Structures are given as C-alpha cells and as structure tokens.
Amino acid sequence: MERFQQEQTDVLIIGAGAAGTRAAISSAENGTKTILVTKGPFGKSGITPVGFEGFSGNFDQPGDSPEFHLEEVVRSGKFLCDQDVAAVMVQEAMDAIQYCDALGVKFSKRDSAFEPFPTPGCKVPRLLKLWGGGMALLSTLKKKVEEFTAYPSIIDVREDTLISKILVRDGRVYGAIGLDLKKGVVRLFHCKALVLAGGGAGHLWRHSDCPPESTGDAFALAAQAGVKVVNMEQQLFYPTVGLFPPAIKGLEISYEWCLNKEHPELGGWLLNSKNAAFYPENEVGTRDFITHVMEKEVVEGRGTSHGGVYLDVTGVSEERKELIRRMNYSYKRLLQLGVDLLHEKIEVAPAAHTTLGGVKIETDCGTNVPGFFACGEATGNVHGANRLAGHSYLDTQVFGARAGRSAAEFAKDADWLPIADDEVKSEYTKIFSHLGWKTDGIAPCKLKEEIVQLVGTYLGPIRDGKGLTRCVNEIESVEVSGLPRMDAPETFEYNYDWAECIEVSLMCDCAKMVAKSALARNESRGTHFRKDFPLTDNVNPVQHTVVWLTNGRMEVTSEDVKLGKFQPTREKIPPF
Ligand SMILES: Cc1cc2nc3c(=O)[nH]c(=O)nc-3n(C[C@H](O)[C@H](O)[C@H](O)COP(=O)(O)OP(=O)(O)OC[C@H]3O[C@@H](n4cnc5c(N)ncnc54)[C@H](O)[C@@H]3O)c2cc1C
C-alpha cells in the first residue's frame, strides 16, 4: 500500500461541528489523547457554521422547570424520543449555556441576566439569541480547542479528511479509515474509542438550507459498523425557506419572527397561488405542522409555479416590522440580495433542515457497539419526530460534552485491539478503485444528481408506499449500475472528484436508509406523513424504526421507544 499512512490516538472524533468540537474539548479536559477529523476546514465545515441565532435552555421563568421543558420536547417530538435521553438534554441545558457563556459566546442578556424569547411549541420563553449564530459558537469552541493543540498537543486536528469506513472487530470499534485529501493518501486512525459527530443529511434533498457537504455520511458509516440507526424517515423541513428568485433559494426566513400566535394582528400570512391565506389564523405551530399545511397546498395544486407558497408580511403592523428589522437575520440577508421582505411577498417552500433520525444513543452517548459514542445531529433518539427551535445547539453542547467524557473514560480502561490487515487492505483497494478514467466511466456528480432527484421526488414531507417502494428500487439500480463505474482523474492532492466518489457511495446508503425506514413506518408521525397511513398510531407501542446494514444487505426492524413519565393517549389520531 504505497499511499498509506497510519496514526494512533486514544479517542477519535469524526466531525468538527459544534458537537464534535465540544466532544474534543471534553475528551482533552480528561487529559486523553484525541484526534479530531473533519472532511472540510476546521471551523468552516458542517452545518454549524451556517446555523442561525437561536440557542434554547430553561431559565428561571415563571412556570418553567426542566420537567416542564421535557414535557414540551416530548410532546413536540410526538413521543418518538427516548425520554431518559431527552431528560439529560433539558436537565443539563443551563450547564451547557453557562459553559459556552464562560468561553465567550455572546447571548442575549438584559442587566447581565440571560434574556430568553418565546418560540412556537414552548409555553414559556426559552430561546436565547446567540449573536453571530453557529459560526460564532463554533469559532469560540475552536479557540478553546487551540489551547489543547499547542505542543505537546492533546488534540490533533486532521482537516480535509473524509472517513469512508469505521473499523469494528470482535464487536468493538478500533478505528476508522478514509481519504486524506490534502496529501492524497489513505489514512488509518487506530483508536480505543470513537465519537461520531458527522452531522446531518440535509443535502440529500434538492431544496435544503444545509451546506452541500451535509450528505449524511455519518448515518451510513454507523449502520455499516453495526450501530443501530433509528428513525431515519424523520427529516425536519424548515417551512419558510426562500424558493424564488434564484438569489434567495435555500435561505431560511425565520417564520418565528414573521408569524405570531400571541398577537395574530401583528403577524404575517402564508398565501397560496390564488392569494388566499391558508394558514390557520391565531396559530403559529411547530415546524412539522407548518411544513405539512404548506406542502398540502402544493400537492393539492394551489402552489406557485415553482412549487412553493408566498410569505407575506407587507401588511403587518409597524411594531412587528420593527421586530423583523431588529431580530430577523434573514431580513438583512434578503435586503443584501435585493429583496425587501417588508415590501414584497416572497416565494418560500419547506426545505430539508435537520435530520432527526440517526444513531441510537444511551444517556452516556454510548451505542450498542462498545467504544462507539455519538452526539449532535448524527444521533436519532433525542428530539423525536420534530425539533423545537434552538434545541440543536443545545443538543450539540450537552451531548458533545458527555460523548467526549464517556469516550475518554472508555479509552482509559480499554486495551488496543489489533488492526485487521485484510479489512484495511480491502478498503484501501476500494478507495483507489475510483482513480483513473474507466471506459464506461460515470461522473460521481451525475450520480449525486440522480440520488438527489429521487429523494426530492419520493421523500418529501408527504409520502406514500408506492412512491417509497419505487424510490428504494431506483436507488438500488443506481447502486448496481452506477457506483462501480464512478471514476476520477488520477491525481492525488485535493482531488475532489475522488472524494465525491466516496461521498456518493455513502449517500446512496443513506438515501436508502431514509426510504426503507419511511416504508417501514406505517403511520404518520411528526415530520413523516404517509398519505396511505394518515393517522398517528398511539394504540400500539410507539416504535423506533431501526436500520441494520450487514454485508451490504439493509434490513429495517423496530423497537419500543423508551417512554417515561409522559405517555400518549392510546388512540389513533390525525397527526395535526
Ligand atoms: C440554515 C440553518 C440554520 C440553523 N439554525 C439553528 C439555530 O438557530 N439553532 C439551533 O439550535 N440549530 C440550528 N440549526 C441546526 C444546527 O445548526 C445543526 O443541527 C448543528 O449545528 C449540527 O451540529 P453537528 O456538530 O452535529 O454537525 P455539523 O455542524 O454538520 O458538523 C459535522 C462535521 O462532520 C464532518 N463530517 C461529515 N462527514 C464526514 C466524513 N465522512 N468524514 C469526516 N468528517 C465528516 C463535517 O466536515 C463537519 O466537521 C440550523 C441549521 C441550518 C441548516
């Protein structure tokens, strides 16, 4: 193996967004040798840097408590989260916020006390304004990491390194392997414990506000390693994302500031192509609900020619206009792009925003594979079938800290598992099989386009069994006829075509995981709506869909959700 390098670390963290970076800090605070890998540049890669300005906690507001917070998370997630795991998130919310505050993250404050704002789905104000959004959060965490990277380093950062396989032996994780884009070598990381913090799969959908690299690698990597991946059918769409004109496509426009439940006379409107307001008056719902009513307009033929609806805030009160000007990040962005939200209605459509499904974790972020931990958007049993505003950052910080700590503790007592040379050789050969033009070669970007097309057609917010079966079959045909033909020119350093070949293989698995899980969930729940099963089934025990990938075969099973104090009423009900 000519172009091959290997290194060793106690803890390996895959992903350097808000979750992975927080995990690295917590592993290093335990004095544990840690490597942090990211497929792009550190501080600029993943969903976190494009994230907006909401960070939720629970404050000393009248009527609030961690228990009430948990109830709202569970009800908003339609009982699909494991309540012991979600409980950790709300119980440790304030520790996480105070930790970030002490690092220098700037939150909304009044007289030096945190100043939370109301959000849909929460009866008490819980959302802090995080000044500078995800980029500010990540750059502050990055600064802290840099304290550990100085010689002799506790954390080493490996940028531009795309992990293609996680290595498991005798049922325990012992490393990961991938392409080091900078050097054009295959790099093996030998470790005692691993934290997967690879973010979400938003960019499997054409209409998405996520960056192009969020291709869902983490879910495929985990499933291939024998880790339980749950609820992959649950993809959260952000309802009001710019659709037309092209300059605003993919830009999230915070409906939380544009529509207003407490003061409907102040709020804006969602209009269909006939200029009729269709959004229920006096109601600003959670994201799953608004997405559903918008998508219904489009599916039933009342959408715009581009497949969206209009957001109209031109007639709102001066008071609300002022609030939009002051608080709504997207208002300023839109102005820069030549669109004045306060003077013209704009075309919007729900866009893939956050992947709610993912790795099933326990409260310590451990999984069914010893030594394998996960955190952040890569996990799948924290929020359930919908996520409340500002709860992703919260999740990344609470579980990032826990995952890093748990991995460090695991590594302390673990011995080194020997490397399985045949497995490494086989992955090396697979990675290199893409290099060099083939006679029947196919561009990886063409296959990416085909997958995105299939996902967009069959895996939107409203689905049915027939379409889902077609989707699975068509992805499988891309897999069989397309993947082996992908090729890239034979150059080594920064060969993005080469990296894309790896990404497309993982994307294919991820898309199939979403389609198969959606097919297995014979009910409508939260963000997942089945036309052929339009009710939420709370008569039978609430179930996680669980995807398994063994020897290239994908199976979907199910297991009971860990309910707790909060139980649904045992009935079949319309989801909204
Ligand atoms: C437009 C937008 C606005 C948002 N606003 C908010 C908000 O205001 N509040 C809130 O709470 N949430 C918000 N979210 C959601 C939130 O930003 C994300 O859920 C969260 O930042 C995810 O963090 P993460 O660390 O889990 O993943 P990411 O930030 O996506 O990081 C993933 C990391 O994994 C790496 N990676 C992926 N695959 C591989 C691989 N194969 N090999 C090596 N590395 C890999 C990536 O390079 C990256 O470093 C928003 C999302 C979007 C899209």
PDB file of C-alpha atoms and ligand atoms in Angstrom, residues 13-21 37-56 127 130 133-134 137-138 158 161-164 196-200 208-211 213-218 221 238 250-252 287 352-355 375-379 387-396 502-503 506, ligand 1:
ATOM      1  CA  ILE A  13     -13.729  12.134  16.913  1.00  0.00           C
ATOM      2  CA  ILE A  14     -15.277  12.175  13.459  1.00  0.00           C
ATOM      3  CA  GLY A  15     -16.793  15.595  12.792  1.00  0.00           C
ATOM      4  CA  ALA A  16     -15.733  19.050  13.945  1.00  0.00           C
ATOM      5  CA  GLY A  17     -19.038  20.923  14.051  1.00  0.00           C
ATOM      6  CA  ALA A  18     -20.428  22.199  17.346  1.00  0.00           C
ATOM      7  CA  ALA A  19     -20.917  18.646  18.660  1.00  0.00           C
ATOM      8  CA  GLY A  20     -17.577  17.092  17.698  1.00  0.00           C
ATOM      9  CA  THR A  21     -15.615  20.163  18.773  1.00  0.00           C
ATOM     10  CA  VAL A  37     -11.227  14.742  11.988  1.00  0.00           C
ATOM     11  CA  THR A  38     -13.247  16.911   9.635  1.00  0.00           C
ATOM     12  CA  LYS A  39     -13.894  16.485   5.958  1.00  0.00           C
ATOM     13  CA  GLY A  40     -13.561  20.222   5.346  1.00  0.00           C
ATOM     14  CA  PRO A  41     -11.621  23.047   7.007  1.00  0.00           C
ATOM     15  CA  PHE A  42     -11.905  23.223  10.799  1.00  0.00           C
ATOM     16  CA  GLY A  43     -14.341  25.944  11.824  1.00  0.00           C
ATOM     17  CA  LYS A  44     -15.941  26.210   8.402  1.00  0.00           C
ATOM     18  CA  SER A  45     -17.186  22.715   7.751  1.00  0.00           C
ATOM     19  CA  GLY A  46     -20.561  21.165   8.539  1.00  0.00           C
ATOM     20  CA  ILE A  47     -23.960  22.656   9.271  1.00  0.00           C
ATOM     21  CA  THR A  48     -22.938  24.592  12.376  1.00  0.00           C
ATOM     22  CA  PRO A  49     -21.232  27.476  10.522  1.00  0.00           C
ATOM     23  CA  VAL A  50     -24.429  28.247   8.571  1.00  0.00           C
ATOM     24  CA  GLY A  51     -26.654  27.924  11.650  1.00  0.00           C
ATOM     25  CA  PHE A  52     -28.736  30.847  12.856  1.00  0.00           C
ATOM     26  CA  GLU A  53     -29.027  32.596  16.167  1.00  0.00           C
ATOM     27  CA  GLY A  54     -31.298  30.554  18.468  1.00  0.00           C
ATOM     28  CA  PHE A  55     -29.995  28.586  21.459  1.00  0.00           C
ATOM     29  CA  SER A  56     -32.591  27.192  23.853  1.00  0.00           C
ATOM     30  CA  LEU A 127     -34.775  30.844  23.216  1.00  0.00           C
ATOM     31  CA  LEU A 130     -26.901  33.673  20.030  1.00  0.00           C
ATOM     32  CA  GLY A 133     -25.091  32.295  15.081  1.00  0.00           C
ATOM     33  CA  GLY A 134     -23.432  28.925  14.561  1.00  0.00           C
ATOM     34  CA  LEU A 137     -20.421  29.348  18.513  1.00  0.00           C
ATOM     35  CA  LEU A 138     -18.004  27.212  16.518  1.00  0.00           C
ATOM     36  CA  ARG A 158      -6.990  16.482  10.775  1.00  0.00           C
ATOM     37  CA  THR A 161     -10.044  14.057   5.653  1.00  0.00           C
ATOM     38  CA  LEU A 162     -13.067  12.085   4.515  1.00  0.00           C
ATOM     39  CA  ILE A 163     -13.751   8.965   6.578  1.00  0.00           C
ATOM     40  CA  SER A 164     -15.100   6.149   4.403  1.00  0.00           C
ATOM     41  CA  LEU A 196     -19.268  10.040  15.670  1.00  0.00           C
ATOM     42  CA  ALA A 197     -20.353  13.676  15.269  1.00  0.00           C
ATOM     43  CA  GLY A 198     -20.718  13.778  11.487  1.00  0.00           C
ATOM     44  CA  GLY A 199     -23.842  15.989  11.299  1.00  0.00           C
ATOM     45  CA  GLY A 200     -26.937  15.528   9.144  1.00  0.00           C
ATOM     46  CA  SER A 208     -32.250  22.483   1.545  1.00  0.00           C
ATOM     47  CA  ASP A 209     -30.742  25.233   3.655  1.00  0.00           C
ATOM     48  CA  CYS A 210     -27.823  22.981   4.638  1.00  0.00           C
ATOM     49  CA  PRO A 211     -24.347  23.210   3.098  1.00  0.00           C
ATOM     50  CA  GLU A 213     -21.289  18.633   2.371  1.00  0.00           C
ATOM     51  CA  SER A 214     -24.154  17.500   4.636  1.00  0.00           C
ATOM     52  CA  THR A 215     -24.599  14.314   2.646  1.00  0.00           C
ATOM     53  CA  GLY A 216     -25.426  12.016   5.572  1.00  0.00           C
ATOM     54  CA  ASP A 217     -22.105  10.130   5.665  1.00  0.00           C
ATOM     55  CA  ALA A 218     -22.408   9.585   9.416  1.00  0.00           C
ATOM     56  CA  LEU A 221     -20.831   4.853   8.390  1.00  0.00           C
ATOM     57  CA  TYR A 238     -37.826  24.266   7.804  1.00  0.00           C
ATOM     58  CA  GLY A 250     -32.048  27.995   0.227  1.00  0.00           C
ATOM     59  CA  LEU A 251     -32.128  30.999   2.566  1.00  0.00           C
ATOM     60  CA  GLU A 252     -34.038  30.300   5.780  1.00  0.00           C
ATOM     61  CA  ARG A 287     -42.144  23.280  12.060  1.00  0.00           C
ATOM     62  CA  ALA A 352     -34.550  19.950   4.408  1.00  0.00           C
ATOM     63  CA  HIS A 353     -33.089  21.427   7.569  1.00  0.00           C
ATOM     64  CA  THR A 354     -32.247  18.942  10.315  1.00  0.00           C
ATOM     65  CA  THR A 355     -32.018  15.160  10.283  1.00  0.00           C
ATOM     66  CA  CYS A 375     -23.526  13.150  19.539  1.00  0.00           C
ATOM     67  CA  GLY A 376     -25.161  16.062  17.730  1.00  0.00           C
ATOM     68  CA  GLU A 377     -27.234  15.816  14.587  1.00  0.00           C
ATOM     69  CA  ALA A 378     -25.812  12.376  13.862  1.00  0.00           C
ATOM     70  CA  THR A 379     -27.973  10.944  16.687  1.00  0.00           C
ATOM     71  CA  ARG A 387     -37.354  19.510  16.935  1.00  0.00           C
ATOM     72  CA  LEU A 388     -38.077  22.724  18.783  1.00  0.00           C
ATOM     73  CA  ALA A 389     -36.236  25.900  17.768  1.00  0.00           C
ATOM     74  CA  GLY A 390     -32.764  26.336  19.226  1.00  0.00           C
ATOM     75  CA  HIS A 391     -32.608  22.767  20.509  1.00  0.00           C
ATOM     76  CA  SER A 392     -29.899  21.589  18.096  1.00  0.00           C
ATOM     77  CA  TYR A 393     -27.204  23.778  19.570  1.00  0.00           C
ATOM     78  CA  LEU A 394     -28.376  22.688  22.997  1.00  0.00           C
ATOM     79  CA  ASP A 395     -28.157  19.040  21.939  1.00  0.00           C
ATOM     80  CA  THR A 396     -24.640  19.501  20.467  1.00  0.00           C
ATOM     81  CA  ILE A 502     -16.675   8.084  -1.666  1.00  0.00           C
ATOM     82  CA  GLU A 503     -19.358  10.558  -0.680  1.00  0.00           C
ATOM     83  CA  LEU A 506     -22.290   6.800   1.434  1.00  0.00           C
TER      84      LEU A 506
HETATM   85  C1  LIG B   1     -29.751  27.336   7.970  1.00  0.00           C
HETATM   86  C2  LIG B   1     -29.726  26.645   9.303  1.00  0.00           C
HETATM   87  C3  LIG B   1     -29.965  27.380  10.463  1.00  0.00           C
HETATM   88  C4  LIG B   1     -29.950  26.737  11.707  1.00  0.00           C
HETATM   89  N1  LIG B   1     -30.168  27.496  12.815  1.00  0.00           N
HETATM   90  C5  LIG B   1     -30.163  26.882  14.028  1.00  0.00           C
HETATM   91  C6  LIG B   1     -30.403  27.643  15.206  1.00  0.00           C
HETATM   92  O1  LIG B   1     -30.586  28.865  15.169  1.00  0.00           O
HETATM   93  N2  LIG B   1     -30.406  26.986  16.401  1.00  0.00           N
HETATM   94  C7  LIG B   1     -30.179  25.631  16.505  1.00  0.00           C
HETATM   95  O2  LIG B   1     -30.187  25.097  17.606  1.00  0.00           O
HETATM   96  N3  LIG B   1     -29.948  24.896  15.389  1.00  0.00           N
HETATM   97  C8  LIG B   1     -29.926  25.483  14.171  1.00  0.00           C
HETATM   98  N4  LIG B   1     -29.685  24.730  13.048  1.00  0.00           N
HETATM   99  C9  LIG B   1     -29.297  23.319  13.209  1.00  0.00           C
HETATM  100  C10 LIG B   1     -27.865  23.230  13.720  1.00  0.00           C
HETATM  101  O3  LIG B   1     -27.069  24.201  13.061  1.00  0.00           O
HETATM  102  C11 LIG B   1     -27.235  21.856  13.476  1.00  0.00           C
HETATM  103  O4  LIG B   1     -28.132  20.835  13.838  1.00  0.00           O
HETATM  104  C12 LIG B   1     -25.979  21.665  14.297  1.00  0.00           C
HETATM  105  O5  LIG B   1     -25.115  22.772  14.124  1.00  0.00           O
HETATM  106  C13 LIG B   1     -25.260  20.377  13.885  1.00  0.00           C
HETATM  107  O6  LIG B   1     -24.028  20.310  14.526  1.00  0.00           O
HETATM  108  P1  LIG B   1     -23.151  18.980  14.437  1.00  0.00           P
HETATM  109  O7  LIG B   1     -21.873  19.286  15.101  1.00  0.00           O
HETATM  110  O8  LIG B   1     -23.943  17.824  14.907  1.00  0.00           O
HETATM  111  O9  LIG B   1     -22.915  18.744  12.863  1.00  0.00           O
HETATM  112  P2  LIG B   1     -22.163  19.660  11.791  1.00  0.00           P
HETATM  113  O10 LIG B   1     -22.031  21.056  12.222  1.00  0.00           O
HETATM  114  O11 LIG B   1     -22.838  19.393  10.499  1.00  0.00           O
HETATM  115  O12 LIG B   1     -20.698  19.039  11.733  1.00  0.00           O
HETATM  116  C14 LIG B   1     -20.442  17.833  11.063  1.00  0.00           C
HETATM  117  C15 LIG B   1     -18.957  17.601  10.971  1.00  0.00           C
HETATM  118  O13 LIG B   1     -18.734  16.281  10.471  1.00  0.00           O
HETATM  119  C16 LIG B   1     -17.807  16.311   9.423  1.00  0.00           C
HETATM  120  N5  LIG B   1     -18.035  15.152   8.554  1.00  0.00           N
HETATM  121  C17 LIG B   1     -19.176  14.757   7.944  1.00  0.00           C
HETATM  122  N6  LIG B   1     -18.955  13.631   7.247  1.00  0.00           N
HETATM  123  C18 LIG B   1     -17.663  13.304   7.435  1.00  0.00           C
HETATM  124  C19 LIG B   1     -16.834  12.256   6.953  1.00  0.00           C
HETATM  125  N7  LIG B   1     -17.284  11.288   6.138  1.00  0.00           N
HETATM  126  N8  LIG B   1     -15.526  12.248   7.314  1.00  0.00           N
HETATM  127  C20 LIG B   1     -15.023  13.234   8.120  1.00  0.00           C
HETATM  128  N9  LIG B   1     -15.758  14.237   8.603  1.00  0.00           N
HETATM  129  C21 LIG B   1     -17.072  14.267   8.262  1.00  0.00           C
HETATM  130  C22 LIG B   1     -18.041  17.651   8.753  1.00  0.00           C
HETATM  131  O14 LIG B   1     -16.917  18.017   7.996  1.00  0.00           O
HETATM  132  C23 LIG B   1     -18.231  18.539   9.991  1.00  0.00           C
HETATM  133  O15 LIG B   1     -16.973  18.872  10.523  1.00  0.00           O
HETATM  134  C24 LIG B   1     -29.703  25.341  11.787  1.00  0.00           C
HETATM  135  C25 LIG B   1     -29.476  24.596  10.628  1.00  0.00           C
HETATM  136  C26 LIG B   1     -29.477  25.240   9.394  1.00  0.00           C
HETATM  137  C27 LIG B   1     -29.224  24.429   8.158  1.00  0.00           C
END
